[in-house]
PDB file of C-alpha atoms in Angstrom:
ATOM      1  CA  UNK S   1      65.413 -37.829-115.031  1.00 60.00           C
ATOM      2  CA  UNK S   2      65.352 -34.377-113.403  1.00 67.00           C
ATOM      3  CA  UNK S   3      62.696 -33.476-116.214  1.00 68.00           C
ATOM      4  CA  UNK S   4      60.851 -36.543-115.500  1.00 62.00           C
ATOM      5  CA  UNK S   5      60.457 -35.702-111.973  1.00 63.00           C
ATOM      6  CA  UNK S   6      59.495 -32.179-112.634  1.00 62.00           C
ATOM      7  CA  UNK S   7      56.920 -33.519-115.112  1.00 63.00           C
ATOM      8  CA  UNK S   8      55.707 -36.133-112.748  1.00 61.00           C
ATOM      9  CA  UNK S   9      55.663 -33.316-109.973  1.00 67.00           C
ATOM     10  CA  UNK S  10      53.498 -30.926-112.603  1.00 66.00           C
ATOM     11  CA  UNK S  11      51.202 -33.581-113.121  1.00 65.00           C
ATOM     12  CA  UNK S  12      50.470 -34.227-109.067  1.00 66.00           C
ATOM     13  CA  UNK S  13      50.243 -30.357-108.718  1.00 67.00           C
ATOM     14  CA  UNK S  14      47.407 -30.052-111.578  1.00 60.00           C
ATOM     15  CA  UNK S  15      45.724 -33.468-110.227  1.00 59.00           C
ATOM     16  CA  UNK S  16      45.522 -31.911-106.712  1.00 55.00           C
ATOM     17  CA  UNK S  17      44.914 -28.280-107.625  1.00 56.00           C
ATOM     18  CA  UNK S  18      42.391 -29.167-110.251  1.00 56.00           C
ATOM     19  CA  UNK S  19      40.283 -31.686-108.486  1.00 55.00           C
ATOM     20  CA  UNK S  20      36.945 -29.703-108.445  1.00 51.00           C
ATOM     21  CA  UNK S  21      35.490 -30.919-112.023  1.00 53.00           C
ATOM     22  CA  UNK S  22      32.476 -28.418-111.455  1.00 51.00           C
ATOM     23  CA  UNK S  23      34.689 -25.453-112.274  1.00 52.00           C
ATOM     24  CA  UNK S  24      36.811 -25.443-115.276  1.00 50.00           C
ATOM     25  CA  UNK S  25      40.708 -24.517-114.611  1.00 49.00           C
ATOM     26  CA  UNK S  26      41.750 -21.108-116.099  1.00 62.00           C
ATOM     27  CA  UNK S  27      43.088 -22.080-119.338  1.00 61.00           C
ATOM     28  CA  UNK S  28      39.750 -23.976-120.296  1.00 66.00           C
ATOM     29  CA  UNK S  29      41.261 -27.407-120.176  1.00 69.00           C
ATOM     30  CA  UNK S  30      39.870 -29.900-117.815  1.00 77.00           C
ATOM     31  CA  UNK S  31      42.063 -31.712-115.329  1.00 78.00           C
ATOM     32  CA  UNK S  32      41.960 -34.779-117.528  1.00 81.00           C
ATOM     33  CA  UNK S  33      43.482 -32.922-120.496  1.00 84.00           C
ATOM     34  CA  UNK S  34      46.099 -31.263-118.192  1.00 82.00           C
ATOM     35  CA  UNK S  35      47.153 -34.784-116.934  1.00 87.00           C
ATOM     36  CA  UNK S  36      47.248 -35.939-120.581  1.00 87.00           C
ATOM     37  CA  UNK S  37      49.497 -32.870-121.302  1.00 86.00           C
ATOM     38  CA  UNK S  38      51.566 -33.549-118.788  1.00 88.00           C
ATOM     39  CA  UNK S  39      51.896 -37.146-119.624  1.00 89.00           C
ATOM     40  CA  UNK S  40      52.669 -36.485-123.287  1.00 89.00           C
ATOM     41  CA  UNK S  41      55.555 -33.857-121.968  1.00 91.00           C
ATOM     42  CA  UNK S  42      56.924 -36.512-119.664  1.00 90.00           C
ATOM     43  CA  UNK S  43      56.916 -39.049-122.473  1.00 88.00           C
ATOM     44  CA  UNK S  44      58.758 -36.443-124.589  1.00 90.00           C
ATOM     45  CA  UNK S  45      61.150 -35.748-122.141  1.00 91.00           C
ATOM     46  CA  UNK S  46      61.840 -39.476-121.331  1.00 90.00           C
ATOM     47  CA  UNK S  47      62.353 -39.882-125.175  1.00 89.00           C
ATOM     48  CA  UNK S  48      64.784 -36.857-125.089  1.00 90.00           C
ATOM     49  CA  UNK S  49      66.796 -38.213-122.335  1.00 92.00           C
ATOM     50  CA  UNK S  50      67.110 -41.578-123.831  1.00 92.00           C
ATOM     51  CA  UNK S  51      68.260 -40.070-127.017  1.00 91.00           C
ATOM     52  CA  UNK S  52      70.995 -37.951-125.087  1.00 92.00           C
ATOM     53  CA  UNK S  53      72.114 -41.011-123.329  1.00 93.00           C
ATOM     54  CA  UNK S  54      72.632 -43.019-126.211  1.00 93.00           C
ATOM     55  CA  UNK S  55      74.525 -40.306-127.984  1.00 93.00           C
ATOM     56  CA  UNK S  56      76.553 -39.795-124.948  1.00 94.00           C
ATOM     57  CA  UNK S  57      77.262 -43.461-124.823  1.00 94.00           C
ATOM     58  CA  UNK S  58      77.890 -43.640-128.585  1.00 93.00           C
ATOM     59  CA  UNK S  59      80.366 -40.913-127.905  1.00 94.00           C
ATOM     60  CA  UNK S  60      82.176 -42.532-124.887  1.00 94.00           C
ATOM     61  CA  UNK S  61      82.588 -45.974-126.819  1.00 94.00           C
ATOM     62  CA  UNK S  62      84.302 -44.107-129.802  1.00 93.00           C
ATOM     63  CA  UNK S  63      86.457 -42.286-127.467  1.00 94.00           C
ATOM     64  CA  UNK S  64      87.593 -45.357-125.832  1.00 94.00           C
ATOM     65  CA  UNK S  65      88.148 -47.000-129.077  1.00 94.00           C
ATOM     66  CA  UNK S  66      90.172 -44.141-130.298  1.00 93.00           C
ATOM     67  CA  UNK S  67      92.174 -44.285-127.029  1.00 94.00           C
ATOM     68  CA  UNK S  68      92.547 -48.023-127.350  1.00 95.00           C
ATOM     69  CA  UNK S  69      93.887 -47.768-130.789  1.00 93.00           C
ATOM     70  CA  UNK S  70      96.562 -44.907-129.663  1.00 93.00           C
ATOM     71  CA  UNK S  71      97.565 -46.972-126.930  1.00 94.00           C
ATOM     72  CA  UNK S  72      98.133 -50.011-129.217  1.00 94.00           C
ATOM     73  CA  UNK S  73     100.092 -47.879-131.662  1.00 92.00           C
ATOM     74  CA  UNK S  74     102.451 -46.532-128.942  1.00 92.00           C
ATOM     75  CA  UNK S  75     102.860 -50.013-127.463  1.00 94.00           C
ATOM     76  CA  UNK S  76     103.701 -51.238-130.938  1.00 93.00           C
ATOM     77  CA  UNK S  77     106.240 -48.081-131.347  1.00 91.00           C
ATOM     78  CA  UNK S  78     107.615 -48.826-128.146  1.00 93.00           C
ATOM     79  CA  UNK S  79     108.129 -52.584-128.964  1.00 93.00           C
ATOM     80  CA  UNK S  80     109.637 -51.891-132.407  1.00 91.00           C
ATOM     81  CA  UNK S  81     111.945 -49.520-130.666  1.00 91.00           C
ATOM     82  CA  UNK S  82     112.966 -52.128-127.871  1.00 92.00           C
ATOM     83  CA  UNK S  83     113.379 -54.748-130.814  1.00 92.00           C
ATOM     84  CA  UNK S  84     115.851 -52.427-132.458  1.00 90.00           C
ATOM     85  CA  UNK S  85     117.553 -51.742-129.392  1.00 91.00           C
ATOM     86  CA  UNK S  86     117.915 -55.349-128.911  1.00 93.00           C
ATOM     87  CA  UNK S  87     119.374 -55.984-131.913  1.00 92.00           C
ATOM     88  CA  UNK S  88     121.967 -53.435-131.693  1.00 92.00           C
ATOM     89  CA  UNK S  89     122.898 -54.807-128.255  1.00 92.00           C
ATOM     90  CA  UNK S  90     123.363 -58.020-129.852  1.00 93.00           C
ATOM     91  CA  UNK S  91     125.744 -56.715-132.680  1.00 90.00           C
ATOM     92  CA  UNK S  92     127.737 -54.962-130.264  1.00 90.00           C
ATOM     93  CA  UNK S  93     127.914 -58.373-127.868  1.00 91.00           C
ATOM     94  CA  UNK S  94     128.946 -60.273-131.029  1.00 92.00           C
ATOM     95  CA  UNK S  95     131.488 -57.862-131.876  1.00 89.00           C
ATOM     96  CA  UNK S  96     132.807 -57.431-128.137  1.00 88.00           C
ATOM     97  CA  UNK S  97     132.941 -61.241-128.116  1.00 92.00           C
ATOM     98  CA  UNK S  98     134.622 -62.001-131.551  1.00 88.00           C
ATOM     99  CA  UNK S  99     137.131 -59.056-130.484  1.00 87.00           C
ATOM    100  CA  UNK S 100     137.750 -61.177-127.166  1.00 88.00           C
ATOM    101  CA  UNK S 101     138.302 -64.429-128.990  1.00 88.00           C
ATOM    102  CA  UNK S 102     140.548 -62.800-131.599  1.00 88.00           C
ATOM    103  CA  UNK S 103     142.553 -60.951-129.123  1.00 85.00           C
ATOM    104  CA  UNK S 104     142.852 -64.398-127.215  1.00 85.00           C
ATOM    105  CA  UNK S 105     144.013 -66.164-130.097  1.00 83.00           C
ATOM    106  CA  UNK S 106     146.583 -63.588-130.687  1.00 83.00           C
ATOM    107  CA  UNK S 107     147.682 -63.946-127.318  1.00 83.00           C
ATOM    108  CA  UNK S 108     147.992 -67.777-127.652  1.00 82.00           C
ATOM    109  CA  UNK S 109     149.903 -67.336-131.244  1.00 79.00           C
ATOM    110  CA  UNK S 110     152.299 -64.922-129.608  1.00 79.00           C
ATOM    111  CA  UNK S 111     152.913 -67.338-126.669  1.00 79.00           C
ATOM    112  CA  UNK S 112     153.362 -70.497-129.080  1.00 79.00           C
ATOM    113  CA  UNK S 113     155.810 -68.628-131.016  1.00 79.00           C
ATOM    114  CA  UNK S 114     158.042 -67.479-127.992  1.00 73.00           C
TER     115      UNK S 114
END
């Protein structure tokens, strides 16, 4: 965008300074040629800026996709670890419950024998 403004400013300067059509500019080019060259340069600058913006956008999209994939993998790893922990907790709870039932049954049997 800055290049475009500089090119347009240059074109305006050339137009204002080179208004005298009777005298050729020092470069030998007419004012019209100067304006045409400035317009061509502005077109190239706009094309370059557009290409740069497209490349930067593509890079940003790639980076976002990579970050999203990494976050999904991280979430999956955490979910797997949580599922494993829940499974282990369920095993421990089942074992504790079974132990309590056996202990209670042993107490009932002991009291029944007395």
